[in-house]
Amino acid sequence: MATSGTPPPAEPGLALAELDDAALVAQTQAGKVEAFAELMKRHDRKILRLARHITGNEEDAEDVLQESFLNAFSHIGKFAGNSKFYTWLVRITVNQALMKLRKRKSDKQVSLDEPVAGDNEDLVREIAVWDETPERTYSQEEMRRILDEAIESLEPIYRTVFVLRDVEELSTEETAQTLEISIPAVKSRLLRARLQLRERLTQYFRRGKGDDAFAYL
Amino acid sequence: MLTCKDFLGWLNDYLDETADEEVKAQVKEHITNCVNCWVVYDTTKKTLQVYKGMEPKEVPDALRAKLLEALAKKCGKAVS
């Protein structure tokens, strides 16, 4: 992963795969397109997942992936290295994905405006302990499907914040900057997103499905 | 003494370990005495853990090839 500040000069003869992001960015800026291809290969899985989580649609996500990389390539000369390359790429991807989401005219549900504030207590309905190791109950593929479906069931306003904070692990400040919303808005949306996901996942991961929810008492 | 509603208000900061020591102690005391809130705390913590532990899917070779092709077109030369 790249570090902020001036990138160190790449050692001659070092394979691209052995260079860190900052060195690859420097090489791309110097005209070596293969260095950018290495950056794409290094980050494409996470960027595709991010695009999928925001758009909620595989086809749109693939478009966003391509548009984001090409956009980053076009503007790489302006990338000053004040943040990590990956964080910069995430910002580009979020913007592309949100544009895609807004353009989807047929989807009348898409709104990134502030929702009517509800009571967080309303979001806590299921009180049931989980299995210690739900990943042993489900295959990796099943787990991925369950987690993806749970995210996609959230409104875009909540899932974008959750994905940036808890999947991409951006800070609260970075998330606020990327989405152009206030820090209190990030915090309140994140709480609602986490509680809603917890609620949905409890259906799958509760200890001994079918038992009394209070059986542990 | 925190109420269950107060607990929900502090849950994020507690999970993210950004709560100050006094709040941390109050939340800890609350979830020690309130089983329902302990379950909410524990299952929300596990929610974050399962998402953080999930590796992204591989990008299909055909899509990777398409990306390289688009990059080559953009810069006007073949990219290996």
Short mmCIF file of C-alpha atoms in Angstrom, two decimals:
data_model
loop_
_atom_site.label_atom_id
_atom_site.label_comp_id
_atom_site.label_asym_id
_atom_site.label_seq_id
_atom_site.Cartn_x
_atom_site.Cartn_y
_atom_site.Cartn_z
CA MET A 1 0.00 0.00 0.00
CA ALA A 2 1.24 3.46 -0.86
CA THR A 3 2.44 5.82 1.80
CA SER A 4 1.72 9.51 1.70
CA GLY A 5 4.46 12.01 0.86
CA THR A 6 7.03 11.91 -1.89
CA PRO A 7 7.30 8.44 -3.41
CA PRO A 8 10.72 6.87 -3.25
CA PRO A 9 12.41 6.32 -6.61
CA ALA A 10 11.89 2.79 -7.90
CA GLU A 11 14.95 0.59 -7.84
CA PRO A 12 16.02 -0.25 -11.37
CA GLY A 13 15.17 -3.77 -12.43
CA LEU A 14 12.57 -4.33 -9.71
CA ALA A 15 9.47 -6.13 -11.05
CA LEU A 16 6.30 -4.02 -11.07
CA ALA A 17 4.54 -6.46 -8.74
CA GLU A 18 7.23 -5.80 -6.12
CA LEU A 19 6.75 -2.02 -6.11
CA ASP A 20 4.45 -0.23 -3.71
CA ASP A 21 1.56 1.90 -4.95
CA ALA A 22 3.46 5.19 -4.64
CA ALA A 23 6.26 3.89 -6.88
CA LEU A 24 3.75 2.58 -9.42
CA VAL A 25 2.00 5.95 -9.46
CA ALA A 26 5.35 7.68 -10.03
CA GLN A 27 6.13 5.33 -12.91
CA THR A 28 2.70 5.89 -14.43
CA GLN A 29 3.21 9.64 -14.17
CA ALA A 30 6.51 9.15 -15.98
CA GLY A 31 4.64 7.47 -18.85
CA LYS A 32 4.89 3.75 -18.02
CA VAL A 33 1.37 2.47 -18.68
CA GLU A 34 2.26 -1.03 -17.47
CA ALA A 35 2.70 0.42 -13.97
CA PHE A 36 -0.92 1.54 -14.05
CA ALA A 37 -1.99 -1.90 -15.31
CA GLU A 38 -0.32 -3.32 -12.19
CA LEU A 39 -2.27 -0.87 -10.00
CA MET A 40 -5.49 -2.02 -11.69
CA LYS A 41 -4.65 -5.68 -11.12
CA ARG A 42 -3.80 -4.97 -7.48
CA HIS A 43 -7.04 -3.15 -6.64
CA ASP A 44 -9.67 -4.36 -9.11
CA ARG A 45 -11.30 -6.90 -6.77
CA LYS A 46 -11.96 -4.38 -4.01
CA ILE A 47 -13.00 -1.64 -6.42
CA LEU A 48 -15.46 -3.98 -8.15
CA ARG A 49 -16.91 -4.98 -4.79
CA LEU A 50 -17.25 -1.33 -3.79
CA ALA A 51 -18.99 -0.49 -7.08
CA ARG A 52 -21.28 -3.51 -6.67
CA HIS A 53 -22.19 -2.53 -3.13
CA ILE A 54 -23.09 1.02 -4.10
CA THR A 55 -24.88 0.36 -7.37
CA GLY A 56 -26.41 -2.95 -6.24
CA ASN A 57 -26.07 -4.17 -9.81
CA GLU A 58 -23.36 -6.31 -11.44
CA GLU A 59 -23.54 -4.73 -14.88
CA ASP A 60 -23.40 -1.19 -13.51
CA ALA A 61 -20.56 -2.23 -11.20
CA GLU A 62 -18.46 -3.47 -14.13
CA ASP A 63 -19.06 -0.18 -15.97
CA VAL A 64 -18.13 1.78 -12.86
CA LEU A 65 -14.95 -0.29 -12.44
CA GLN A 66 -13.80 0.53 -15.96
CA GLU A 67 -14.84 4.19 -15.82
CA SER A 68 -13.11 4.66 -12.46
CA PHE A 69 -9.78 3.22 -13.61
CA LEU A 70 -9.82 5.19 -16.85
CA ASN A 71 -10.74 8.34 -14.95
CA ALA A 72 -7.91 7.75 -12.48
CA PHE A 73 -5.50 7.13 -15.36
CA SER A 74 -6.55 10.37 -17.08
CA HIS A 75 -6.00 12.39 -13.91
CA ILE A 76 -2.97 10.60 -12.50
CA GLY A 77 -0.81 13.62 -13.38
CA LYS A 78 -2.78 15.65 -10.85
CA PHE A 79 -2.47 13.06 -8.09
CA ALA A 80 -0.09 14.72 -5.64
CA GLY A 81 0.28 11.85 -3.23
CA ASN A 82 -1.23 13.67 -0.26
CA SER A 83 -3.46 10.64 0.34
CA LYS A 84 -2.97 6.99 -0.47
CA PHE A 85 -3.56 6.09 -4.10
CA TYR A 86 -6.20 3.57 -3.01
CA THR A 87 -8.16 6.20 -1.03
CA TRP A 88 -8.05 8.49 -4.05
CA LEU A 89 -9.29 5.64 -6.26
CA VAL A 90 -12.09 4.89 -3.80
CA ARG A 91 -13.24 8.52 -4.04
CA ILE A 92 -13.30 8.37 -7.82
CA THR A 93 -15.20 5.08 -7.72
CA VAL A 94 -17.77 6.36 -5.24
CA ASN A 95 -18.43 9.38 -7.44
CA GLN A 96 -18.80 7.23 -10.54
CA ALA A 97 -21.06 4.79 -8.72
CA LEU A 98 -23.26 7.53 -7.28
CA MET A 99 -23.62 9.10 -10.72
CA LYS A 100 -24.67 5.72 -12.08
CA LEU A 101 -27.15 5.32 -9.26
CA ARG A 102 -28.68 8.76 -9.85
CA LYS A 103 -28.95 8.15 -13.58
CA ARG A 104 -30.98 5.02 -13.03
CA LYS A 105 -34.22 6.83 -13.71
CA SER A 106 -36.34 3.74 -13.58
CA ASP A 107 -35.42 3.23 -9.93
CA LYS A 108 -37.64 5.68 -8.11
CA GLN A 109 -36.33 4.47 -4.76
CA VAL A 110 -32.88 5.94 -5.25
CA SER A 111 -32.45 8.91 -2.99
CA LEU A 112 -29.36 10.16 -1.26
CA ASP A 113 -31.17 12.97 0.47
CA GLU A 114 -31.45 13.14 4.21
CA PRO A 115 -34.21 10.78 5.33
CA VAL A 116 -36.80 11.63 7.90
CA ALA A 117 -35.04 10.94 11.18
CA GLY A 118 -36.44 7.93 12.97
CA ASP A 119 -35.81 6.52 16.38
CA ASN A 120 -32.85 4.14 16.50
CA GLU A 121 -34.71 2.04 19.04
CA ASP A 122 -37.18 1.11 16.30
CA LEU A 123 -34.30 -0.65 14.55
CA VAL A 124 -33.75 -3.09 17.37
CA ARG A 125 -36.34 -5.83 17.17
CA GLU A 126 -34.40 -9.09 17.07
CA ILE A 127 -32.70 -9.90 20.35
CA ALA A 128 -31.01 -13.24 19.82
CA VAL A 129 -27.44 -14.38 20.37
CA TRP A 130 -25.46 -15.59 17.37
CA ASP A 131 -23.50 -18.72 16.76
CA GLU A 132 -19.91 -18.19 17.77
CA THR A 133 -18.70 -19.16 14.31
CA PRO A 134 -21.39 -18.55 11.66
CA GLU A 135 -18.72 -18.94 8.98
CA ARG A 136 -18.59 -22.65 9.84
CA THR A 137 -22.32 -23.03 9.19
CA TYR A 138 -22.18 -21.49 5.73
CA SER A 139 -19.77 -21.96 2.85
CA GLN A 140 -17.72 -18.95 1.80
CA GLU A 141 -20.00 -18.50 -1.23
CA GLU A 142 -23.15 -18.64 0.90
CA MET A 143 -21.66 -16.19 3.39
CA ARG A 144 -20.79 -13.78 0.60
CA ARG A 145 -24.31 -14.01 -0.82
CA ILE A 146 -25.90 -13.43 2.60
CA LEU A 147 -23.65 -10.44 3.35
CA ASP A 148 -24.10 -8.93 -0.13
CA GLU A 149 -27.87 -9.32 -0.03
CA ALA A 150 -28.02 -7.74 3.40
CA ILE A 151 -26.06 -4.70 2.19
CA GLU A 152 -28.14 -4.40 -0.95
CA SER A 153 -31.32 -4.42 1.12
CA LEU A 154 -30.25 -1.16 2.77
CA GLU A 155 -31.23 2.16 1.27
CA PRO A 156 -28.35 3.72 -0.73
CA ILE A 157 -28.01 6.50 1.81
CA TYR A 158 -27.09 3.96 4.51
CA ARG A 159 -25.23 1.39 2.48
CA THR A 160 -22.77 3.92 1.00
CA VAL A 161 -21.75 5.06 4.48
CA PHE A 162 -21.49 1.51 5.80
CA VAL A 163 -19.42 0.33 2.84
CA LEU A 164 -16.98 3.23 3.11
CA ARG A 165 -16.59 3.06 6.88
CA ASP A 166 -16.82 -0.63 7.66
CA VAL A 167 -15.84 -2.42 4.46
CA GLU A 168 -13.32 0.01 2.97
CA GLU A 169 -12.33 1.21 6.45
CA LEU A 170 -12.21 4.90 5.56
CA SER A 171 -12.22 7.24 8.55
CA THR A 172 -15.35 9.17 9.51
CA GLU A 173 -13.73 12.34 8.11
CA GLU A 174 -12.75 10.67 4.81
CA THR A 175 -16.26 9.25 4.45
CA ALA A 176 -17.81 12.66 5.08
CA GLN A 177 -15.49 14.26 2.52
CA THR A 178 -16.09 11.57 -0.09
CA LEU A 179 -19.87 11.73 0.22
CA GLU A 180 -19.90 15.50 0.81
CA ILE A 181 -21.98 15.13 3.95
CA SER A 182 -21.37 16.26 7.53
CA ILE A 183 -19.60 14.17 10.15
CA PRO A 184 -22.77 13.92 12.32
CA ALA A 185 -24.63 12.66 9.21
CA VAL A 186 -21.97 9.96 8.69
CA LYS A 187 -22.29 8.91 12.32
CA SER A 188 -26.07 8.74 12.41
CA ARG A 189 -26.30 6.92 9.06
CA LEU A 190 -23.61 4.48 10.13
CA LEU A 191 -25.45 3.57 13.31
CA ARG A 192 -28.67 2.94 11.43
CA ALA A 193 -26.84 0.91 8.77
CA ARG A 194 -25.07 -1.23 11.36
CA LEU A 195 -28.28 -1.85 13.31
CA GLN A 196 -30.23 -2.73 10.17
CA LEU A 197 -27.56 -5.15 9.01
CA ARG A 198 -27.35 -6.73 12.45
CA GLU A 199 -31.10 -7.23 12.30
CA ARG A 200 -30.98 -8.90 8.88
CA LEU A 201 -28.00 -11.10 9.66
CA THR A 202 -29.59 -12.29 12.90
CA GLN A 203 -32.09 -14.20 10.77
CA TYR A 204 -29.21 -16.34 9.50
CA PHE A 205 -26.73 -16.39 12.34
CA ARG A 206 -28.88 -16.71 15.46
CA ARG A 207 -27.83 -19.58 17.67
CA GLY A 208 -29.84 -22.74 16.94
CA LYS A 209 -32.34 -21.29 14.51
CA GLY A 210 -35.86 -21.93 15.71
CA ASP A 211 -34.94 -21.83 19.39
CA ASP A 212 -36.50 -19.37 21.74
CA ALA A 213 -34.68 -16.06 21.31
CA PHE A 214 -34.22 -15.87 25.05
CA ALA A 215 -33.10 -19.45 25.47
CA TYR A 216 -29.67 -18.28 26.56
CA LEU A 217 -31.07 -16.54 29.63
CA MET B 1 -26.55 5.31 34.80
CA LEU B 2 -27.19 4.91 31.07
CA THR B 3 -30.61 4.06 29.69
CA CYS B 4 -30.97 1.62 26.78
CA LYS B 5 -31.57 4.61 24.51
CA ASP B 6 -28.34 6.27 25.74
CA PHE B 7 -26.53 3.00 25.11
CA LEU B 8 -27.62 3.00 21.45
CA GLY B 9 -26.40 6.57 21.12
CA TRP B 10 -22.92 5.52 22.29
CA LEU B 11 -22.79 2.16 20.54
CA ASN B 12 -20.79 3.34 17.51
CA ASP B 13 -18.19 5.14 19.57
CA TYR B 14 -17.88 2.13 21.86
CA LEU B 15 -17.46 -0.28 18.95
CA ASP B 16 -15.00 2.02 17.19
CA GLU B 17 -13.11 2.55 20.44
CA THR B 18 -13.46 6.31 20.11
CA ALA B 19 -15.51 6.78 23.29
CA ASP B 20 -13.69 8.49 26.16
CA GLU B 21 -12.87 6.50 29.29
CA GLU B 22 -15.89 7.71 31.26
CA VAL B 23 -18.36 6.79 28.50
CA LYS B 24 -16.60 3.49 27.95
CA ALA B 25 -17.00 2.61 31.62
CA GLN B 26 -20.69 3.57 31.57
CA VAL B 27 -21.41 1.51 28.45
CA LYS B 28 -19.52 -1.42 29.90
CA GLU B 29 -21.53 -1.22 33.09
CA HIS B 30 -24.79 -0.98 31.15
CA ILE B 31 -24.12 -4.05 28.98
CA THR B 32 -23.02 -6.00 32.02
CA ASN B 33 -26.43 -5.40 33.60
CA CYS B 34 -28.73 -5.31 30.56
CA VAL B 35 -28.76 -8.59 28.67
CA ASN B 36 -30.69 -7.26 25.66
CA CYS B 37 -28.22 -4.44 25.13
CA TRP B 38 -25.33 -6.86 25.55
CA VAL B 39 -26.84 -8.97 22.72
CA VAL B 40 -27.23 -5.89 20.53
CA TYR B 41 -23.62 -4.90 21.24
CA ASP B 42 -22.26 -8.41 20.67
CA THR B 43 -24.18 -9.07 17.44
CA THR B 44 -23.37 -5.61 16.02
CA LYS B 45 -19.69 -6.24 16.79
CA LYS B 46 -19.94 -9.60 15.00
CA THR B 47 -21.70 -7.91 12.06
CA LEU B 48 -18.65 -5.72 11.57
CA GLN B 49 -16.30 -8.68 12.00
CA VAL B 50 -17.96 -10.81 9.31
CA TYR B 51 -17.85 -7.94 6.81
CA LYS B 52 -14.24 -7.11 7.60
CA GLY B 53 -13.24 -10.75 7.27
CA MET B 54 -14.86 -11.32 3.87
CA GLU B 55 -12.41 -11.36 0.97
CA PRO B 56 -13.69 -9.84 -2.28
CA LYS B 57 -14.47 -12.16 -5.18
CA GLU B 58 -11.90 -12.65 -7.92
CA VAL B 59 -12.40 -10.48 -10.99
CA PRO B 60 -13.15 -12.74 -13.97
CA ASP B 61 -10.30 -13.00 -16.51
CA ALA B 62 -12.59 -11.74 -19.29
CA LEU B 63 -13.32 -8.56 -17.34
CA ARG B 64 -9.62 -8.03 -16.58
CA ALA B 65 -8.86 -8.41 -20.30
CA LYS B 66 -11.59 -5.88 -21.10
CA LEU B 67 -10.06 -3.41 -18.63
CA LEU B 68 -6.61 -3.75 -20.19
CA GLU B 69 -8.12 -3.30 -23.63
CA ALA B 70 -9.89 -0.11 -22.51
CA LEU B 71 -6.64 1.19 -20.99
CA ALA B 72 -4.75 0.41 -24.21
CA LYS B 73 -7.37 2.24 -26.24
CA LYS B 74 -7.17 5.21 -23.89
CA CYS B 75 -3.41 5.58 -24.15
CA GLY B 76 -3.15 4.47 -27.76
CA LYS B 77 -0.75 1.58 -27.24
CA ALA B 78 -0.85 -2.06 -26.25
CA VAL B 79 -0.58 -2.83 -22.54
CA SER B 80 0.77 -6.14 -21.35
#
